[in-house]
PDB file of C-alpha atoms in Angstrom:
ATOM      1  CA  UNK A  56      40.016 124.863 104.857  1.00 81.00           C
ATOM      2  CA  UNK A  57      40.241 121.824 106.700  1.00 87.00           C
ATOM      3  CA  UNK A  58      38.156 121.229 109.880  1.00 91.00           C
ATOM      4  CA  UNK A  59      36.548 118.753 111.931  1.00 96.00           C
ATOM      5  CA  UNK A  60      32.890 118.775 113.224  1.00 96.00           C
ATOM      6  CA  UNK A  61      31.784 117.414 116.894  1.00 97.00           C
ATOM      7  CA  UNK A  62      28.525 116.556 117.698  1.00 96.00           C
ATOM      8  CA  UNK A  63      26.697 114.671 120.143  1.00 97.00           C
ATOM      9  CA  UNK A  64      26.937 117.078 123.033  1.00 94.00           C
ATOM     10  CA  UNK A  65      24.386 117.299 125.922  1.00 97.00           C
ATOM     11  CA  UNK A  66      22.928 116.773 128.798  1.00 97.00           C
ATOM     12  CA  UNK A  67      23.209 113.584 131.009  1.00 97.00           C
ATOM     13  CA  UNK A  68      22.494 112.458 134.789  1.00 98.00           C
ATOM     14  CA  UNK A  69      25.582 110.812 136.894  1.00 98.00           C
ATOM     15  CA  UNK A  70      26.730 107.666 136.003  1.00 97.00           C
ATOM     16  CA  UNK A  71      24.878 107.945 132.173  1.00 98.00           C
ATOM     17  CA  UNK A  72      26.385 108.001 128.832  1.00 98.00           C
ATOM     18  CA  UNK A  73      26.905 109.991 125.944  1.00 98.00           C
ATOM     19  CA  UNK A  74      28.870 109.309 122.661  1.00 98.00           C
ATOM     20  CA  UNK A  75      30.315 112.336 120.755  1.00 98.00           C
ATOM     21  CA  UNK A  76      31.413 112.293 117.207  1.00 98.00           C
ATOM     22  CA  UNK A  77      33.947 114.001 115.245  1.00 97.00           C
ATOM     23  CA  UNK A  78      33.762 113.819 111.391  1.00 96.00           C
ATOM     24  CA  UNK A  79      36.076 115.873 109.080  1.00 92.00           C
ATOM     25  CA  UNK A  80      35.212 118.287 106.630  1.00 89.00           C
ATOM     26  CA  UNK A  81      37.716 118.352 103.567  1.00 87.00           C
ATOM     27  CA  UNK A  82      39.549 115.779 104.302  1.00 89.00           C
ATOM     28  CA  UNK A  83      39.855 112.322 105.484  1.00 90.00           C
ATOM     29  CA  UNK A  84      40.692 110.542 108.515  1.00 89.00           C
ATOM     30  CA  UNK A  85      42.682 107.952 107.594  1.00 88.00           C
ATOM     31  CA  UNK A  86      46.186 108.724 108.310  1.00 90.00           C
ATOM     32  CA  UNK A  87      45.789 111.209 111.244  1.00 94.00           C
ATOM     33  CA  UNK A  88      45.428 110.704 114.932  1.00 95.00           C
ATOM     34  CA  UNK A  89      42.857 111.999 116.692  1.00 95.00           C
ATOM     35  CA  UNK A  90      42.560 113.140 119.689  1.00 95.00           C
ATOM     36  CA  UNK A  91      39.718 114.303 122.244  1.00 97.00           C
ATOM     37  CA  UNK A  92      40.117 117.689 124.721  1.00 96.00           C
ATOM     38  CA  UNK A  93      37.538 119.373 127.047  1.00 97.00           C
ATOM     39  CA  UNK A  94      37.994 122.530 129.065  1.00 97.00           C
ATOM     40  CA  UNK A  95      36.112 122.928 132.264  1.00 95.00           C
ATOM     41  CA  UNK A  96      35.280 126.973 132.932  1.00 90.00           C
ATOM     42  CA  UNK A  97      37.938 128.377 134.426  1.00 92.00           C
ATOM     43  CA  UNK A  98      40.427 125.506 133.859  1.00 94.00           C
ATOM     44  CA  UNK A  99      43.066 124.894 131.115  1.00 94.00           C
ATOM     45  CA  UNK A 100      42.130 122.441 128.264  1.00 94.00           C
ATOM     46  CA  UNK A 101      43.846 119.157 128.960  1.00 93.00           C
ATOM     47  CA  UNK A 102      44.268 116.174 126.828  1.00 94.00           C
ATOM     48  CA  UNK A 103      41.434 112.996 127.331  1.00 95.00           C
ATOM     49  CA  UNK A 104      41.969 110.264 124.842  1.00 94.00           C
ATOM     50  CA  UNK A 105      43.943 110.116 121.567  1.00 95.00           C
ATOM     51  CA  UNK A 106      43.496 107.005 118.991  1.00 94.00           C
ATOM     52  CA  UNK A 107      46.369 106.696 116.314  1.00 93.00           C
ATOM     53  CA  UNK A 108      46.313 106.095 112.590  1.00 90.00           C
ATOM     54  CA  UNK A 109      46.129 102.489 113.458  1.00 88.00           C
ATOM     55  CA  UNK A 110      43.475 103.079 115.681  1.00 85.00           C
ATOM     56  CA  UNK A 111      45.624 102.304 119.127  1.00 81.00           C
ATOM     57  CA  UNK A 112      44.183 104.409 121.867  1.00 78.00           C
ATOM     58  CA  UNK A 113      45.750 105.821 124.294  1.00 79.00           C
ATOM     59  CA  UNK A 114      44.469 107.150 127.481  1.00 74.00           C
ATOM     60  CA  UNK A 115      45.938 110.543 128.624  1.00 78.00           C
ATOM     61  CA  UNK A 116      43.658 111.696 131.433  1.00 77.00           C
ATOM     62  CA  UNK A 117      43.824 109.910 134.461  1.00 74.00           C
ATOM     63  CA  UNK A 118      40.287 111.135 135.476  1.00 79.00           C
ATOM     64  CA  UNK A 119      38.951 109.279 132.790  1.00 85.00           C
ATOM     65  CA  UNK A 120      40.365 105.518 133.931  1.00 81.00           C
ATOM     66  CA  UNK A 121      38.097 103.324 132.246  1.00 87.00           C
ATOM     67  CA  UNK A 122      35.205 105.162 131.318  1.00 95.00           C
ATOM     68  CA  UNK A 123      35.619 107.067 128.039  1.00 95.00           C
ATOM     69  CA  UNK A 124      36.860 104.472 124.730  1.00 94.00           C
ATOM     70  CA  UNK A 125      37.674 106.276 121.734  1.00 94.00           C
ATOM     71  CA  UNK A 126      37.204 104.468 118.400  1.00 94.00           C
ATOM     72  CA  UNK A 127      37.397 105.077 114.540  1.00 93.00           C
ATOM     73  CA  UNK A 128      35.273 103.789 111.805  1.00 92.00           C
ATOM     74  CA  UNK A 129      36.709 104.348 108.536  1.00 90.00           C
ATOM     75  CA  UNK A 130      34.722 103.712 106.523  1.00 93.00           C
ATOM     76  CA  UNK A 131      32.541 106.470 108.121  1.00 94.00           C
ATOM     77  CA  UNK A 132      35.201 108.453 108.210  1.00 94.00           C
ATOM     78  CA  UNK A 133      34.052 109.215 111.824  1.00 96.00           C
ATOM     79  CA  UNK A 134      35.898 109.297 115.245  1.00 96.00           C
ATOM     80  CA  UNK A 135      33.632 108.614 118.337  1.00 97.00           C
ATOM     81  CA  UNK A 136      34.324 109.245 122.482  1.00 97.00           C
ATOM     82  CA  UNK A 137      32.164 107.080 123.653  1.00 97.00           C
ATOM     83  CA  UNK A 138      31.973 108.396 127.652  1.00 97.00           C
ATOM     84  CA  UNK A 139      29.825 106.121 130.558  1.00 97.00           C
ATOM     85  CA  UNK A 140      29.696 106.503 134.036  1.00 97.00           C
ATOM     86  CA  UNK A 141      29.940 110.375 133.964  1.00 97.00           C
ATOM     87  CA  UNK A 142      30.764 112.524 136.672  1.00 96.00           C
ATOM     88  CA  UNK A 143      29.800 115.722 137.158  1.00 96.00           C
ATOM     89  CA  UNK A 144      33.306 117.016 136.946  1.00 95.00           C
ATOM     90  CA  UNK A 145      32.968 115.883 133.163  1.00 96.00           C
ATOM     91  CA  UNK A 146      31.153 118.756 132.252  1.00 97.00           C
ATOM     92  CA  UNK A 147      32.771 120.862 129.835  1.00 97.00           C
ATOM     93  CA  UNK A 148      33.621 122.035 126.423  1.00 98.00           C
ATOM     94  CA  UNK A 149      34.926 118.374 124.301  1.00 98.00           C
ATOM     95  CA  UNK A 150      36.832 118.857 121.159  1.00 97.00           C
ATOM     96  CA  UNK A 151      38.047 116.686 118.397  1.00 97.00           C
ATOM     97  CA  UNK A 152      41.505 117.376 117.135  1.00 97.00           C
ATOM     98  CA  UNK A 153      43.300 115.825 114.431  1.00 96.00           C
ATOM     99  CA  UNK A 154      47.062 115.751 113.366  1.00 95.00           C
ATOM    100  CA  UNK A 155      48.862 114.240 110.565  1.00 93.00           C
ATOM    101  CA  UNK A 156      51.351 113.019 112.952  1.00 91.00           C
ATOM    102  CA  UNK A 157      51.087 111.041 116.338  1.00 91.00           C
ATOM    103  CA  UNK A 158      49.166 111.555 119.598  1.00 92.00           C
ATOM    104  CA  UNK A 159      52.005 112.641 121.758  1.00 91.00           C
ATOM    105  CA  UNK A 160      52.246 115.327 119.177  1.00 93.00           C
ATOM    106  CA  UNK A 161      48.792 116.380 119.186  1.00 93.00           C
ATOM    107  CA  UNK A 162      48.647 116.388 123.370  1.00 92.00           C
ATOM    108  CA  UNK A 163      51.845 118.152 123.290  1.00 91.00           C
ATOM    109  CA  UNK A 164      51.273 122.133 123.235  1.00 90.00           C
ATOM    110  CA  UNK A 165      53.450 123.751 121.387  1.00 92.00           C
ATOM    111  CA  UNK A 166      53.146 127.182 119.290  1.00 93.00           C
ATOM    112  CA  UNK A 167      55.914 125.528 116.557  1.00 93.00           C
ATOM    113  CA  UNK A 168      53.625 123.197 115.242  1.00 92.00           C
ATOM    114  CA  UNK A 169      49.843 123.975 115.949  1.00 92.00           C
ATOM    115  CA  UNK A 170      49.581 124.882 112.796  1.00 93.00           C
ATOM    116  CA  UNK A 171      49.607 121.273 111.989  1.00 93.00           C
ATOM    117  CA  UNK A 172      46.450 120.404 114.351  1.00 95.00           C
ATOM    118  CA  UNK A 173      42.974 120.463 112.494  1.00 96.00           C
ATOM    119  CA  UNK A 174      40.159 121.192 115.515  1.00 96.00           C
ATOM    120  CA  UNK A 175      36.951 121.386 115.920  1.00 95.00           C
ATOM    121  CA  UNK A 176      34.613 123.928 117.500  1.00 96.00           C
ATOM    122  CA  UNK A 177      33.267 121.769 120.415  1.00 97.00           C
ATOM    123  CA  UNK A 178      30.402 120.217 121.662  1.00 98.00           C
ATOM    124  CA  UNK A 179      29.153 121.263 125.577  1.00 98.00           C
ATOM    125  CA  UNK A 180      28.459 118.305 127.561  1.00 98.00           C
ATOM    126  CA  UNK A 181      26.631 118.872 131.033  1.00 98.00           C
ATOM    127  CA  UNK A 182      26.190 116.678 133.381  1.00 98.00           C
ATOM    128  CA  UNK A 183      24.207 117.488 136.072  1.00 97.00           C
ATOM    129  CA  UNK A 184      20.841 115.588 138.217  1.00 95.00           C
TER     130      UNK A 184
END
């Protein structure tokens, strides 16, 4: 069964950093896009930051402006969300979604075709003073 693994969750004070990883488990990375989610408690998950097969990113929450990169290294077969200046309205649930397809696929929620989106079981990130 294919999945993908985050890790790299915590704790961190306004305006630090954290990086999460996702890494795959049964497959590779290489010709999916990956995307990063969180969910807040309470709130509905919403897209953060997708990077394609090519490894263009693209930025879907505006919350994030600047402050999160995503980035691939293939030959670690790794994804990373590298996230600085956080907020405390970043806490929440992150996952690491993949789909053999593109990122406007993967943000896009539709019951037809999540059976085509690998994801992860999420890493809490906290950030609180």
């Amino acid at each position: 069964q294919l999945q993908v693994v985050e890790s790299g969750g915590g704790l961190a004070q306004p305006g630090g950093s954290l990086r999460l990883s996702c890494a795959p488990s049964g497959f590779t990375l290489d010709d999916y896009a990956i995307g990063w989610f969180r969910q807040s408690p309470g709130k509905e998950r919403e897209g953060v930051i997708c990077i394609t097969s090519t490894g263009t990113g693209t930025r879907d929450a505006y919350s994030i402006k600047d402050r999160f990169t995503i980035s691939r290294d293939s030959a670690k077969n790794t994804v990373y969300l590298q996230m600085n200046g956080l907020k405390p309205e970043d806490t929440a649930t992150y996952y690491c979604a993949a789909v053999l397809g593109t990122c406007p696929l993967l943000f896009t929620p539709d019951p037809n075709t999540e059976y085509l989106k690998v994801w992860g079981q999420g890493a809490l990130v906290i950030v609180s003073s």
